Coordinates of C-alpha atoms in Angstrom, one line a residue:
M132 CA 0.0 0.0 0.0
T133 CA 1.3 3.4 -1.0
E134 CA 2.1 5.7 2.0
T135 CA 0.1 8.8 2.1
K136 CA 1.1 12.1 3.5
Y137 CA -2.2 13.6 4.6
K138 CA -5.4 11.9 6.2
L139 CA -8.5 13.4 5.0
L140 CA -11.8 12.9 7.1
V141 CA -14.9 13.7 5.1
L142 CA -18.0 14.5 7.1
I143 CA -21.0 13.3 5.1
D144 CA -24.7 14.0 5.6
L145 CA -25.8 11.7 2.9
S146 CA -27.8 14.5 1.2
K147 CA -27.6 15.3 -2.7
T148 CA -24.6 17.3 -2.1
S149 CA -22.5 14.3 -0.7
Y150 CA -21.2 13.1 -4.2
V151 CA -19.7 16.6 -4.9
T152 CA -18.2 16.8 -1.3
L153 CA -16.4 13.4 -1.7
K154 CA -15.5 14.1 -5.2
N155 CA -13.6 17.2 -4.3
A156 CA -12.0 15.5 -1.2
V157 CA -10.8 12.7 -3.4
N158 CA -9.2 15.2 -5.8
L159 CA -7.7 17.1 -3.1
A160 CA -6.2 13.8 -1.7
K161 CA -4.8 12.9 -5.3
V162 CA -3.2 16.5 -5.6
I163 CA -1.4 16.4 -2.1
G164 CA -1.1 12.6 -1.5
G165 CA -3.8 11.7 0.9
S166 CA -6.0 9.0 2.0
V167 CA -9.8 9.4 2.5
E168 CA -12.3 8.3 5.1
L169 CA -15.9 9.0 5.2
F170 CA -17.8 9.5 8.5
H171 CA -21.7 9.8 8.9
V172 CA -23.5 10.6 12.3
K173 CA -27.3 10.4 12.9
S174 CA -29.0 11.7 15.8
L175 CA -30.6 9.0 18.0
T176 CA -33.6 11.1 18.5
N177 CA -34.2 11.1 14.7
I178 CA -34.1 7.3 14.7
V179 CA -35.7 6.0 17.7
K180 CA -39.3 7.4 17.8
N181 CA -40.7 4.7 20.2
E182 CA -39.7 4.1 23.9
N183 CA -40.3 0.4 23.6
Q184 CA -36.9 -1.2 23.7
I185 CA -37.6 -3.8 21.1
S186 CA -39.0 -1.4 18.6
A187 CA -35.9 1.0 19.3
M188 CA -33.5 -1.8 18.5
R189 CA -35.4 -2.8 15.3
S190 CA -35.1 1.0 14.3
L191 CA -31.5 1.1 14.9
D192 CA -30.8 -2.0 12.9
E193 CA -32.8 -0.7 10.0
E194 CA -30.9 2.5 10.0
Y195 CA -27.7 0.7 10.4
N196 CA -28.5 -1.2 7.1
V197 CA -29.8 1.8 5.3
S198 CA -26.7 4.1 6.3
K199 CA -24.2 1.3 5.3
K200 CA -25.8 0.8 1.9
K201 CA -26.0 4.5 1.1
L202 CA -22.3 5.1 2.2
Q203 CA -21.0 2.0 0.0
S204 CA -23.3 3.3 -2.9
L205 CA -21.6 6.7 -2.7
I206 CA -18.1 5.2 -2.7
N207 CA -18.8 2.9 -5.6
L208 CA -19.9 6.1 -7.6
I209 CA -16.3 7.4 -7.0
L210 CA -14.6 4.2 -7.7
K211 CA -16.1 4.1 -11.2
E212 CA -14.0 7.3 -11.8
D213 CA -11.0 7.0 -9.4
N214 CA -8.8 4.3 -8.4
I215 CA -8.5 5.2 -4.6
S216 CA -9.2 3.4 -1.4
I217 CA -12.0 4.9 0.7
K218 CA -12.8 3.8 4.2
F219 CA -16.1 4.6 5.8
D220 CA -17.6 4.5 9.2
F221 CA -20.9 5.8 10.8
S222 CA -22.5 6.1 14.2
F223 CA -25.6 7.1 16.1
G224 CA -25.8 9.5 18.9
N225 CA -25.1 13.0 19.9
V226 CA -23.9 14.5 16.6
K227 CA -21.2 16.8 17.9
N228 CA -20.1 14.5 20.5
E229 CA -19.7 11.7 17.9
I230 CA -17.7 13.8 15.6
K231 CA -15.5 15.0 18.4
H232 CA -14.8 11.5 19.5
H233 CA -14.2 10.3 16.0
I234 CA -11.6 13.2 15.2
E235 CA -9.7 12.3 18.4
K236 CA -9.6 8.6 17.4
V237 CA -8.4 9.0 13.6
K238 CA -6.6 12.3 14.1
P239 CA -7.1 13.6 10.6
D240 CA -4.9 16.3 9.0
I241 CA -7.9 17.7 7.0
I242 CA -11.5 17.7 7.7
V243 CA -13.8 18.0 4.6
L244 CA -17.3 19.5 4.8
G245 CA -19.9 19.9 2.1
K246 CA -21.7 23.1 1.2
R247 CA -25.4 23.4 0.1
K248 CA -26.9 26.2 -1.8
Q249 CA -28.5 27.9 1.1
K250 CA -26.4 26.8 4.1
V251 CA -23.2 25.1 4.7
F252 CA -23.2 21.5 5.7
N253 CA -25.0 20.8 8.9
F254 CA -26.5 17.7 10.6
L255 CA -30.1 18.2 11.3
G256 CA -30.0 21.9 11.9
E257 CA -26.8 21.8 14.1
D258 CA -24.1 24.1 13.1
I259 CA -21.3 21.7 12.7
T260 CA -19.2 24.3 10.6
Q261 CA -19.0 26.7 13.3
F262 CA -18.5 24.0 16.0
L263 CA -15.5 22.7 14.1
L264 CA -14.2 26.2 13.6
N265 CA -14.2 26.6 17.2
K266 CA -13.0 23.3 18.4
Y267 CA -10.7 21.9 15.6
F268 CA -7.6 23.8 14.7
G269 CA -6.3 21.8 11.8
V270 CA -7.1 22.3 8.1
I271 CA -10.9 22.4 6.9
L272 CA -11.9 22.1 3.4
I273 CA -15.3 23.3 2.7
A274 CA -16.1 21.7 -0.7
G275 CA -17.7 24.0 -3.4
E276 CA -21.1 23.4 -5.1
D277 CA -19.6 22.0 -8.3
K278 CA -16.7 19.3 -8.9
N279 CA -14.5 22.4 -9.7
L280 CA -11.4 21.1 -7.6
K281 CA -9.4 19.2 -10.3
S282 CA -6.8 16.6 -9.6
D283 CA -5.0 16.7 -13.0
G284 CA -4.0 19.4 -15.5
G285 CA -3.3 21.7 -12.7
I286 CA -5.5 23.5 -10.2
S287 CA -6.1 27.3 -10.3
I288 CA -5.2 28.3 -6.7
G289 CA -5.7 31.5 -4.9
F290 CA -3.8 32.2 -1.7
Y291 CA -4.6 34.9 0.8
S292 CA -1.1 35.7 1.6
D293 CA -1.8 37.7 4.8
T294 CA -2.6 34.5 6.6
L295 CA 0.2 32.4 5.5
N296 CA 2.8 31.3 8.0
D297 CA 5.2 28.5 8.8
Y298 CA 2.5 26.4 10.3
N299 CA 0.7 25.9 6.9
M300 CA 3.8 26.1 4.7
E301 CA 4.0 22.4 4.0
I302 CA 0.6 21.9 2.6
T303 CA 1.0 25.2 0.7
K304 CA 4.0 23.9 -0.9
D305 CA 2.4 20.7 -1.8
L306 CA -0.6 22.4 -3.3
S307 CA 1.7 24.8 -5.4
K308 CA 3.4 21.8 -6.9
K309 CA 0.2 20.8 -8.7
A310 CA -1.0 24.6 -9.4
A311 CA -1.7 25.7 -12.8
S312 CA 0.5 28.7 -13.8
P313 CA 0.1 31.3 -12.7
I314 CA -0.1 31.0 -8.9
K315 CA -2.1 33.8 -7.4
F316 CA -1.5 35.5 -4.2
F317 CA -3.7 38.2 -3.0
K318 CA -3.7 40.5 -0.1
V319 CA -5.8 43.3 1.4
R320 CA -4.9 47.0 1.2
K321 CA -5.4 48.4 4.7
R322 CA -6.2 52.0 5.1
F323 CA -3.2 54.2 5.6
T324 CA -0.7 51.3 5.3
V325 CA 1.3 49.6 2.5
C326 CA 1.2 45.9 2.4
T327 CA 4.3 44.0 1.7
T328 CA 4.8 40.4 0.7
N329 CA 5.3 38.4 3.7
E330 CA 8.2 36.1 4.4
V331 CA 6.4 32.9 3.5
V332 CA 5.2 34.1 0.1
T333 CA 8.8 35.2 -0.6
R334 CA 10.1 31.7 0.2
L335 CA 7.3 30.2 -2.0
K336 CA 8.3 32.3 -4.9
S337 CA 11.8 31.2 -4.6
T338 CA 10.9 27.6 -4.3
Y339 CA 8.7 27.7 -7.4
N340 CA 10.4 30.2 -9.4
G341 CA 9.5 28.2 -12.5
K342 CA 6.0 29.1 -12.1
N343 CA 4.5 32.5 -12.9
V344 CA 3.4 34.2 -9.8
V345 CA 0.9 37.0 -9.9
E346 CA -0.2 39.1 -6.8
Y347 CA -3.3 41.0 -6.6
E348 CA -4.3 43.7 -4.0
F349 CA -8.0 44.8 -3.0
E350 CA -9.8 46.5 -0.4
E351 CA -10.8 44.8 2.9
S352 CA -14.3 43.4 2.0
T353 CA -16.1 40.2 1.5
E354 CA -17.7 41.2 -1.8
A355 CA -14.1 41.9 -3.4
L356 CA -12.9 38.5 -2.1
V357 CA -15.9 36.8 -3.8
N358 CA -15.5 38.8 -7.1
F359 CA -11.6 38.0 -7.1
V360 CA -12.4 34.4 -6.9
S361 CA -15.1 34.4 -9.7
K362 CA -13.0 36.8 -12.0
N363 CA -10.1 34.8 -11.8
K364 CA -11.7 31.4 -12.0
I365 CA -10.1 30.1 -8.8
G366 CA -10.5 26.3 -8.4
L367 CA -9.4 26.5 -4.9
L368 CA -9.3 29.5 -2.4
C369 CA -6.9 29.0 0.5
L370 CA -6.8 31.3 3.5
G371 CA -6.0 31.2 7.2
R372 CA -8.0 32.1 10.3
G373 CA -7.1 35.8 11.3
R374 CA -4.8 36.4 14.1
N375 CA -7.2 38.8 15.8
K376 CA -10.8 37.6 16.9
K377 CA -12.3 40.6 15.1
S378 CA -10.4 40.3 11.8
W379 CA -12.4 40.7 8.7
I380 CA -11.1 37.0 7.5
D381 CA -12.7 35.7 10.6
K382 CA -15.8 37.5 9.8
F383 CA -15.7 36.3 6.5
I384 CA -15.3 32.6 7.6
G385 CA -18.1 33.2 10.1
E386 CA -20.4 34.3 7.5
I387 CA -19.7 31.2 5.5
S388 CA -20.9 29.0 8.5
G389 CA -24.1 30.9 8.4
V390 CA -26.7 32.0 5.7
N391 CA -25.3 35.0 3.6
K392 CA -26.5 35.9 0.2
E393 CA -23.1 37.3 -0.8
I394 CA -21.1 34.4 0.3
G395 CA -23.5 32.1 -1.2
K396 CA -21.9 33.4 -4.7
L397 CA -18.7 31.8 -3.6
K398 CA -18.8 28.6 -5.7
A399 CA -15.1 27.5 -5.4
P400 CA -14.0 25.1 -2.6
L401 CA -12.4 26.9 0.4
L402 CA -9.5 25.7 2.2
I403 CA -9.0 27.1 5.7
Y404 CA -5.6 26.8 7.2
G405 CA -5.1 25.4 10.7
R406 CA -3.3 27.4 13.4

């Protein structure tokens, strides 16, 4: 078995968007050298409707078989297109607790979430995205609405340079190796200051001097960022969490985990660096 560098954990809700979520996760794994595992959770309160113990056990058995069949069918769809090994697991119980315990068990490098048209991935109304942003400090990929993260022919990548640091240097380098030229770095022009390229970006440029690098600068706004991604046909938008709690980038990520019409226009997958 080929050794993989990154372990991707894909949280699946088995909705219609699950295929796109898994496909983007598989493509990312192929780009950076990763393994993929699916995990699905269902709340017990939505399975067991009857207090009778025998009836409850029957409901759990039925749900077990249904969930297993759906997960295997989803994996089979991917296997028709990609030769990649995909593990899966699922559980019933308190959704947030089950996710937390599973993350502690498998210790993923990247967690992958799906995005719906009106709201980002959540289980049964629970805000799992915000929960993970608060509790998990590794890398998170929020899959786009389409299969626009490519694994071959090079990906168009946009990096928000202001949040690049040594902690996420390794995955940034691995992504850059498969990036289509030019690699795009963007930064925010802050009022009364002149932004300079940070040290990490300088080192990336030196490492990949064979690739064309383009830098963009725009005003500090959500709309400007969304327009940038759309205009430049970015296939993967990479940014980190702000160093300050009230930074505009944290506000941007926070809006993604809620319902926001402007953020809804962001079709590309979003990779959020860990701390």
